[in-house]
Coordinates of C-alpha atoms in Angstrom, one line a residue:
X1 CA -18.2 -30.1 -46.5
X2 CA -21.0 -30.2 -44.2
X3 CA -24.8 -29.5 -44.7
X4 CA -27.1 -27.7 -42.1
X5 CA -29.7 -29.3 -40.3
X6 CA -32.5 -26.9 -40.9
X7 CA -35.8 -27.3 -40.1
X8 CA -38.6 -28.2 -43.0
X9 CA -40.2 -24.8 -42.0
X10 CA -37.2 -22.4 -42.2
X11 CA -37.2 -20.7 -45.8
X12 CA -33.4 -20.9 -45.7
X13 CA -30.8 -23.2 -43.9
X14 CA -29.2 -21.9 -40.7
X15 CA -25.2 -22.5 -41.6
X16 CA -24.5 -22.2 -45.0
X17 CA -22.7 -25.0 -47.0
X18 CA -18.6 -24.8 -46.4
X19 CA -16.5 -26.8 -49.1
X20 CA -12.9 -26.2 -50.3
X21 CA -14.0 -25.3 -53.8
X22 CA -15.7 -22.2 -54.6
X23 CA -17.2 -23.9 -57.7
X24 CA -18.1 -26.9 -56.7
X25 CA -19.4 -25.5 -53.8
X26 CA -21.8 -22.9 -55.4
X27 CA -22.9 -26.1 -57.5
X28 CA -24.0 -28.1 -54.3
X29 CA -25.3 -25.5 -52.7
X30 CA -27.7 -24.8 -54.9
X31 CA -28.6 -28.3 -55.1
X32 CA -28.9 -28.6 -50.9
X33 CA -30.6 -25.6 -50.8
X34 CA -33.3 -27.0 -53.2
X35 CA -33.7 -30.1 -51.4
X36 CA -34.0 -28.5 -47.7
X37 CA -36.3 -25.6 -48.9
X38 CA -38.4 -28.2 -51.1
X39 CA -38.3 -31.5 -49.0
X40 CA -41.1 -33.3 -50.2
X41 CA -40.4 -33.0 -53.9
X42 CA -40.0 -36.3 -56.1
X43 CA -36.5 -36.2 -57.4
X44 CA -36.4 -38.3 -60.6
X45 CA -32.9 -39.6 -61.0
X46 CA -31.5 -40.7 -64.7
X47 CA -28.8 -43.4 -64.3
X48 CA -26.6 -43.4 -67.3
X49 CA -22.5 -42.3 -66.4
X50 CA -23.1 -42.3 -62.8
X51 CA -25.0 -44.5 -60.6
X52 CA -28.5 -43.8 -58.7
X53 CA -28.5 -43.4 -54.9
X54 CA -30.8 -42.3 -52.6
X55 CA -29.3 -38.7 -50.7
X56 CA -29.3 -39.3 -47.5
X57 CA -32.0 -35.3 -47.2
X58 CA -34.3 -36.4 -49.5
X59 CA -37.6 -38.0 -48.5
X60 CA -39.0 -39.6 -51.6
X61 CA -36.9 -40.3 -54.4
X62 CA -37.1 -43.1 -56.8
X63 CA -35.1 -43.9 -60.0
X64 CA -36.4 -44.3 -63.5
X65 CA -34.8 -45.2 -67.0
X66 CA -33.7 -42.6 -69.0
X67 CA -35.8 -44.5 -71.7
X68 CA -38.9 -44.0 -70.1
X69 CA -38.0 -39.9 -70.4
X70 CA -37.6 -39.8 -73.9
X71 CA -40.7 -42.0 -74.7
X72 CA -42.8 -39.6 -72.3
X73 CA -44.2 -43.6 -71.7
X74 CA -47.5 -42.2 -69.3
X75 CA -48.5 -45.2 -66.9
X76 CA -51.7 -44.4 -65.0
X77 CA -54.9 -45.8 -65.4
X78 CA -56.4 -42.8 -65.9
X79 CA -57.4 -41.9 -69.5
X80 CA -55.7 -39.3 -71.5
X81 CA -57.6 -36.5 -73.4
X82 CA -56.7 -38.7 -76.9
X83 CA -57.3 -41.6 -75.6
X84 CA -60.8 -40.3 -74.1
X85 CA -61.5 -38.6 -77.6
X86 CA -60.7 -41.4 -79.3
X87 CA -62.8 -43.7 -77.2
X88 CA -66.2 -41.5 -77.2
X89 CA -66.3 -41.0 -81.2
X90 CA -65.8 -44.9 -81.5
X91 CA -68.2 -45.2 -79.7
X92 CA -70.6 -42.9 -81.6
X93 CA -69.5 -44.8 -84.9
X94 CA -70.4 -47.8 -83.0
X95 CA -73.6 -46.7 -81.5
X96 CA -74.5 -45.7 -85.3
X97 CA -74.0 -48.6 -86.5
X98 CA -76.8 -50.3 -83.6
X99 CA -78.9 -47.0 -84.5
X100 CA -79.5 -48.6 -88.3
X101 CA -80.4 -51.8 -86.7
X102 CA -82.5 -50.8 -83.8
X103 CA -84.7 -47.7 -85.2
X104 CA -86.2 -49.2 -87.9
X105 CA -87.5 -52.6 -85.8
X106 CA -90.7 -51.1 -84.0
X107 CA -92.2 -49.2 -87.7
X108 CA -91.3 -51.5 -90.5
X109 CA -93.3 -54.4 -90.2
X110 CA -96.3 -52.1 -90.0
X111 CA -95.2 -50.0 -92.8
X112 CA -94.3 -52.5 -95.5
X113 CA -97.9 -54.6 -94.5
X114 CA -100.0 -51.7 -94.8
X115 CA -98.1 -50.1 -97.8
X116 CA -95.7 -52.0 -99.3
X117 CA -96.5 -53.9 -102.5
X118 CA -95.4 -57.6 -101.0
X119 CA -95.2 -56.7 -97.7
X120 CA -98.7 -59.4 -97.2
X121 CA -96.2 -62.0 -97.2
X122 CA -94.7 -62.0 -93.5
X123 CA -92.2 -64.1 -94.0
X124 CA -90.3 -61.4 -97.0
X125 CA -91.2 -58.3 -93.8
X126 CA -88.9 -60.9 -91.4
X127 CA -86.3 -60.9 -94.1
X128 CA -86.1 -57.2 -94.3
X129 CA -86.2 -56.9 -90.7
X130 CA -83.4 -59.5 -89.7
X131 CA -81.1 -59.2 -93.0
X132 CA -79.1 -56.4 -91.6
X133 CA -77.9 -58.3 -88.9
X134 CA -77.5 -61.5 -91.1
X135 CA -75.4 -59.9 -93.9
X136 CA -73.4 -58.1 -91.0
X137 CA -72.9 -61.2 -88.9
X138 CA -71.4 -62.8 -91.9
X139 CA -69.1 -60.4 -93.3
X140 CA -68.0 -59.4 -89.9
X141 CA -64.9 -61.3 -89.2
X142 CA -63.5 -60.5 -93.1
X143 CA -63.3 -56.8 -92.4
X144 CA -61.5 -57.1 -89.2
X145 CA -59.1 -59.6 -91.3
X146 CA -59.4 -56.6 -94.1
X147 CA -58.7 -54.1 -91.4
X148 CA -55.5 -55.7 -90.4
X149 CA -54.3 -55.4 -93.8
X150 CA -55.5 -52.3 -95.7
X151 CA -55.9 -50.2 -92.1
X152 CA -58.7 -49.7 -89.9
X153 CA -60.0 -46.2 -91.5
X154 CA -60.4 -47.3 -95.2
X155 CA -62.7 -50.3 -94.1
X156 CA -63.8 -48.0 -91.8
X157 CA -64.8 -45.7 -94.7
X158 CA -66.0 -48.0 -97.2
X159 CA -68.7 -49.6 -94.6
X160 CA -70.1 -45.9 -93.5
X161 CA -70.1 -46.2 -96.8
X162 CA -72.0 -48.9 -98.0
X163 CA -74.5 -48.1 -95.0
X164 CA -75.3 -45.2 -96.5
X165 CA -76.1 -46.4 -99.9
X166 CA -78.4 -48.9 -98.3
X167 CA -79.9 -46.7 -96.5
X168 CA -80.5 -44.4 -99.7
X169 CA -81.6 -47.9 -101.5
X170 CA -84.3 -48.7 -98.7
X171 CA -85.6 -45.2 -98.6
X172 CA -86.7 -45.2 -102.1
X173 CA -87.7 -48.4 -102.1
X174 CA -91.4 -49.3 -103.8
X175 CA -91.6 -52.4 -103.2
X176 CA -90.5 -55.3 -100.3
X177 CA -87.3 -56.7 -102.6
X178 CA -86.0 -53.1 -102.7
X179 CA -86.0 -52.9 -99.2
X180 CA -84.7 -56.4 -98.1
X181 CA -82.1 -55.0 -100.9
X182 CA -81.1 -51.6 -99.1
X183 CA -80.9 -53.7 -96.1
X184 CA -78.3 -56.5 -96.9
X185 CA -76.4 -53.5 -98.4
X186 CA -76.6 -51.9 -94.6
X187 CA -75.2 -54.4 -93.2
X188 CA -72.9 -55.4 -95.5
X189 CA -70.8 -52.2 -94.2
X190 CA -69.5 -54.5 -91.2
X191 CA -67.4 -51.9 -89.2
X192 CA -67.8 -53.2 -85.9
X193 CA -64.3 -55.6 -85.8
X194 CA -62.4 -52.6 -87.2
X195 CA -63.8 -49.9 -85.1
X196 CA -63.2 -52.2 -81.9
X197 CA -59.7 -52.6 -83.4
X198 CA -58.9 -49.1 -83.6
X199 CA -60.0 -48.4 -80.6
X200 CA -57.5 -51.0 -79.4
X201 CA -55.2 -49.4 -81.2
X202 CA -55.3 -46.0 -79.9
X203 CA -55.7 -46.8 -75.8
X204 CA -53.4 -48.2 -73.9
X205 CA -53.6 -51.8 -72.2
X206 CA -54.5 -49.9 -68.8
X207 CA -57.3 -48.3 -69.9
X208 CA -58.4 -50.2 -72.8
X209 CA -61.4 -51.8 -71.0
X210 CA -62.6 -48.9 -70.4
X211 CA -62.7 -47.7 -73.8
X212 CA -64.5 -51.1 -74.5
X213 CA -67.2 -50.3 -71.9
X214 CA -68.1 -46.9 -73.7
X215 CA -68.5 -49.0 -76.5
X216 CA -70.8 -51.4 -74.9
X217 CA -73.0 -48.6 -73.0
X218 CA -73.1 -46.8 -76.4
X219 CA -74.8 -49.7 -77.5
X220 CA -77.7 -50.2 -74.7
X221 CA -78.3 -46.3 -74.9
X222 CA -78.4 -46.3 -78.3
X223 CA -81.3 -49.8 -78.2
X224 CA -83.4 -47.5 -75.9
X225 CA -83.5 -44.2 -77.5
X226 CA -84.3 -46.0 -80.8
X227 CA -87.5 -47.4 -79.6
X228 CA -88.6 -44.8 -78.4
X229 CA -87.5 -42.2 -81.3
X230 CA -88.9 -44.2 -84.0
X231 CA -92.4 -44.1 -83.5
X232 CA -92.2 -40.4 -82.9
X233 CA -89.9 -40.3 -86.0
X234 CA -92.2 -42.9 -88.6
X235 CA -95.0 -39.7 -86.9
X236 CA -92.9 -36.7 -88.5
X237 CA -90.6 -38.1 -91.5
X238 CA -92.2 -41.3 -92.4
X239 CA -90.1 -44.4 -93.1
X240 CA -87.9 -43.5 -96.2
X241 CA -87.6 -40.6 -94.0
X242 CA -85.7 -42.6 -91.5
X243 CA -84.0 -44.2 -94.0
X244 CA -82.7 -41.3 -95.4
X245 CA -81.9 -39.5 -92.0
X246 CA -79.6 -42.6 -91.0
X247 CA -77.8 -42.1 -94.5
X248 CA -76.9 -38.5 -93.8
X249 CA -75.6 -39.8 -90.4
X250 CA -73.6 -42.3 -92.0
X251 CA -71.7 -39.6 -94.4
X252 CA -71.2 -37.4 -91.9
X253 CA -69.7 -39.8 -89.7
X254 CA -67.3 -40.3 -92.4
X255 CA -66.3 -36.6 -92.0
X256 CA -66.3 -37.6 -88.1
X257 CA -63.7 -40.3 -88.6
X258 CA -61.6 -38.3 -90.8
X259 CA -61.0 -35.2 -88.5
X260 CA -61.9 -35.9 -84.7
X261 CA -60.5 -39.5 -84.3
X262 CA -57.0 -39.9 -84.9
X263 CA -55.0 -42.0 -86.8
X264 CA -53.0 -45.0 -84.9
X265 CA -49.2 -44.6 -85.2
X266 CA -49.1 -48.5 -85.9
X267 CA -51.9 -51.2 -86.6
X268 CA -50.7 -54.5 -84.5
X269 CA -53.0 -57.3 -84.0
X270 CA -55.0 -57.7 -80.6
X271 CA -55.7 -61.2 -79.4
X272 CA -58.8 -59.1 -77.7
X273 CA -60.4 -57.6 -80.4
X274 CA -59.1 -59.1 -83.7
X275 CA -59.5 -62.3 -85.7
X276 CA -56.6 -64.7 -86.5
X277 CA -57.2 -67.2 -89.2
X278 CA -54.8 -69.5 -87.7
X279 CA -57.7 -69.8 -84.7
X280 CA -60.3 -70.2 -86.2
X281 CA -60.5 -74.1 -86.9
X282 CA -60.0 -74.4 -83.0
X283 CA -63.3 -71.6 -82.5
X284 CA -65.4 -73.6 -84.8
X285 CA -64.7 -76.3 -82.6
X286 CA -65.3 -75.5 -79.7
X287 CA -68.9 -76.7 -78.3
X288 CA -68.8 -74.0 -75.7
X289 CA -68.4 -71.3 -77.6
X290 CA -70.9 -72.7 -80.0
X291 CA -73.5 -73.2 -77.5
X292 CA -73.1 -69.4 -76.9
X293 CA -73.3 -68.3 -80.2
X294 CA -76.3 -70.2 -80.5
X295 CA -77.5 -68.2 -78.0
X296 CA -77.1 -64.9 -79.0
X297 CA -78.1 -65.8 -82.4
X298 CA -81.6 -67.2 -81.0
X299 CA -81.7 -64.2 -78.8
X300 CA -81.6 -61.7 -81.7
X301 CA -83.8 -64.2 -83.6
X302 CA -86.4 -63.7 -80.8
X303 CA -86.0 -60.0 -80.9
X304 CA -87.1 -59.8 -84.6
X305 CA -89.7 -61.7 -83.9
X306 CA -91.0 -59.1 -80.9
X307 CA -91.0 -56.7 -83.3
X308 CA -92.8 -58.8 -86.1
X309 CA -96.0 -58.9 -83.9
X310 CA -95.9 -55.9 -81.1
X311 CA -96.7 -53.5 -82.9
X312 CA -100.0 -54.6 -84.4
X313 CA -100.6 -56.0 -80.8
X314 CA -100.4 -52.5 -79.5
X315 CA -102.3 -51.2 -83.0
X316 CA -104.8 -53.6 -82.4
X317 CA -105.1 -52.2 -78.2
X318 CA -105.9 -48.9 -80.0
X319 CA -102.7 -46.7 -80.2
X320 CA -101.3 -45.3 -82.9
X321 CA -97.8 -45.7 -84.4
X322 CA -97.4 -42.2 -82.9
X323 CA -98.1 -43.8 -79.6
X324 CA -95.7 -46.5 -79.3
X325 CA -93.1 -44.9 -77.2
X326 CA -95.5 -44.3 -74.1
X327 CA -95.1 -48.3 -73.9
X328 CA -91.2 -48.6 -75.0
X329 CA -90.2 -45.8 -72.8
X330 CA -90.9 -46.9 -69.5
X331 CA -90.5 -50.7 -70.4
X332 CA -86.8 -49.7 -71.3
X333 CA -86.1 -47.5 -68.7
X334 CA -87.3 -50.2 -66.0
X335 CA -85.1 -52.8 -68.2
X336 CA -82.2 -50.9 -67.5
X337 CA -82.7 -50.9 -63.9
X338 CA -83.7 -54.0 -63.2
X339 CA -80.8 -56.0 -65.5
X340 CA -78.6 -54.1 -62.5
X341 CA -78.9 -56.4 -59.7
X342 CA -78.4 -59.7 -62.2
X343 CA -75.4 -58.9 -63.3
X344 CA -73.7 -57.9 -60.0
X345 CA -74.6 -60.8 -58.6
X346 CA -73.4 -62.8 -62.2
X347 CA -69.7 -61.5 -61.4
X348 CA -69.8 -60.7 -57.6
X349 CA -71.1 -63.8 -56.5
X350 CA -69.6 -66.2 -59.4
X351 CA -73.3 -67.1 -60.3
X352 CA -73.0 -66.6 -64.0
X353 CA -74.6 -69.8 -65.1
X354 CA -77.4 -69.7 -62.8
X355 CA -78.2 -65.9 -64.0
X356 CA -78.1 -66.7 -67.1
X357 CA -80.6 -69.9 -67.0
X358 CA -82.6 -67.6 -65.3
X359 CA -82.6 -64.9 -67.7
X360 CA -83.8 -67.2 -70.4
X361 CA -87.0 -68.7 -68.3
X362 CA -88.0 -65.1 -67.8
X363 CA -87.2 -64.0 -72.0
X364 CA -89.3 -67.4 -72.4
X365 CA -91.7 -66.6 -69.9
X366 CA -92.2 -63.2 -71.2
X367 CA -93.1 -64.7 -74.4
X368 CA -95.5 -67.1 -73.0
X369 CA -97.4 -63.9 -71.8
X370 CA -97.7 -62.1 -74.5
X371 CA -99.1 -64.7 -76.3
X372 CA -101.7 -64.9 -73.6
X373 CA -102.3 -61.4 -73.0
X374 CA -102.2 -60.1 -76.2
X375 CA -105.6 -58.4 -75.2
X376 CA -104.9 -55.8 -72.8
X377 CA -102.0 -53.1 -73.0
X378 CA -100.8 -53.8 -69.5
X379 CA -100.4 -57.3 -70.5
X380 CA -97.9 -56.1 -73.3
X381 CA -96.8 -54.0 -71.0
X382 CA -95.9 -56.5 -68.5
X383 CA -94.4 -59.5 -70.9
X384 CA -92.4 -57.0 -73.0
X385 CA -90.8 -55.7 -69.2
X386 CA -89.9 -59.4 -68.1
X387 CA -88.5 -60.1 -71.9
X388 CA -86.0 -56.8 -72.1
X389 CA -85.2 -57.3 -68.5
X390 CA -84.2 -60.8 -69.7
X391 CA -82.4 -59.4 -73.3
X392 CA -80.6 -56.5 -71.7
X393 CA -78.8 -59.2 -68.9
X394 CA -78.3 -62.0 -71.9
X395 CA -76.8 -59.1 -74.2
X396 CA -74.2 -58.1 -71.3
X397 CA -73.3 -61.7 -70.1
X398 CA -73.1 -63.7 -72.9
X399 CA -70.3 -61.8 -74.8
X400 CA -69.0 -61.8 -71.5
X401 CA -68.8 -65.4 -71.3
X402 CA -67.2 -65.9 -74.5
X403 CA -64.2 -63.2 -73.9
X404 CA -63.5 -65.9 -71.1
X405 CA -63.9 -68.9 -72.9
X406 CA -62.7 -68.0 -76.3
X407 CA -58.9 -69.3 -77.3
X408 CA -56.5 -66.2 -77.0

């Protein structure tokens, strides 16, 4: 047989297709007339019987397995509509999570001094303030190991859980114990390891970093908005109001996880986001990684301590609770921007270390300044600028540092 020569732009070949067999003709000339009418379709050959060969008509043709067909195995890098659902409620748990941490810093020093019975001693408000983090920090790797065992969701479940009771516990608290009590229980409900589990679990390698970067941007807008909501919020609702509203969150984000993110066909360990036992000996010796961690944990430390004295700084300049935000709002905002530069130049121009020694003389001279200014609003102003500058840039390339550093 013989096939025409037609043109791309004719609708139908010139000469039709002459064979010796009527049926086997019809067959293949249905199949030339497709490829000369459509020459620029992608013809997806599956080898299995017979063998795959480029015709000699068909501009791009490519051959895959007949495995990848059935498995529907999708390899771009783009994210698909489960994958991007599944990434932006994580994230919301996850940004809830910071949300209990971070709304409550600017208010409660002030509250429990002015009206909690024991809340004179400063050292028992420093508890309450930092033993969220503390109880969290410790029980954090045991629910991922948890996680790997029972399933993500349950200890997914059981910490909304056990944030909500603490929130309930600190919100009717009438005394300073009660509260350091609600807030241990808070953080007790360490979901972060299984949250970035399952979030490993349902994205694919491709795309899986940037499922972790909604994570991690949930996490600065999140550090923002609470400043500047709480003041406006201990205004309207008080405290225990807080409290409360953070424990409502918390149960319906148990509703949240049940019916909006969906389950993971299989739970498999990730070197990336989970903890093996069998490592940890060789983490807990590493000095690197431990100068690192001291790092962030002295970071964090210096952040409670911000919030231990700002706020009757600013009191003490003459605003009101109510009045806070017109100093966190624009300090933040300017944070985010000016962190920017930093970092590019961290992982652009390979000058990681040098960024981050010289994030931590500005966070130290920040400090310095406020101690010095501690008169004048602008003063505040300024030192609490060159100290969340400094924070936002530590809090983005430190972990960053240990991803590469930590054994796999």
């Amino acid at each position: 047989y013989k096939v025409s020569k037609a043109r791309e732009d004719l609708p139908e070949p010139d000469n039709p297709v002459i064979t010796t067999s009527w049926l086997r003709g019809r067959s293949r000339l249905i199949f030339f007339r497709l490829c000369v009418r459509a020459p620029r379709i992608l013809m997806q050959f599956m080898p299995g019987t017979v063998g795959c060969t480029k015709p000699a008509n068909i501009r791009d043709f490519s051959c895959i397995q007949y495995s990848n067909i059935i498995n529907m195995k999708h390899t771009s890098d783009s994210m698909t509509p489960l994958e991007r659902r599944s990434s932006m409620g994580l994230a919301g748990i996850y940004g809830l999570r910071m949300l209990g941490l971070f709304i409550i810093l600017p208010v409660l020093a002030l509250y429990a001094t002015e009206r909690l019975p024991g809340g004179e001693n400063h050292v028992l408000v420093g508890i309450a303030l930092g033993a969220y983090g503390l109880t969290q920090a410790i029980l954090q790797i045991p629910a991922g190991w948890m996680s790997d065992h029972y399933g993500r969701k349950p200890i997914i479940y059981g910490g909304l859980l056990l944030f909500a009771i603490g929130s309930f516990i600190a919100a009717s608290a009438n005394d300073i114990y009660w509260v350091i009590a609600g807030r241990a229980i808070q953080g007790a409900g360490a979901i972060n390891a299984a949250v970035m589990a399952l979030a490993a679990d349902l994205t694919r390698e491709e795309v899986r970093t940037k499922a972790m970067a909604m994570i991690g941007i949930t996490i600065g807008i999140t550090f923002a908005i609470s400043l500047v909501l709480s003041p406006m919020l201990y205004q309207t609702i008080d405290v225990p109001g807080i409290f409360v509203l953070t424990g409502v969150m918390a149960l319906l984000a148990m509703l949240f996880v049940a019916f909006v993110i969906p389950n993971p066909a299989i739970t498999r360990f990730h070197s990336g986001s989970g903890a093996s036992s069998k490592r940890l000996g060789d983490v807990l010796r590493n000095k690197d990684l431990l100068r690192l961690d001291f790092g962030i944990f002295s970071l964090h430390a210096i952040l409670m301590s911000v919030f231990m004295q700002v706020p009757f700084v600013l009191k003490n300049n003459g605003l009101e609770v109510a009045q806070h935000w017109q100093v966190y709002l624009p300090v933040m905002l300017l944070a985010l921007i000016l962190m920017v530069p930093p970092i590019i130049v961290a992982e652009k121009k390979a000058k990681m270390k040098q960024v981050v020694m010289g994030s931590i003389a500005l966070a130290a001279l920040g400090q310095l300044l406020l101690m010095l200014m501690q008169g004048s609003v602008w003063g505040v102003l300024l030192s609490l600028l060159m100290f969340f500058t400094a924070f936002n840039v530590l809090e983005a390339t430190l972990p960053s540092m240990i991803s590469k550093i930590a054994p796999l």
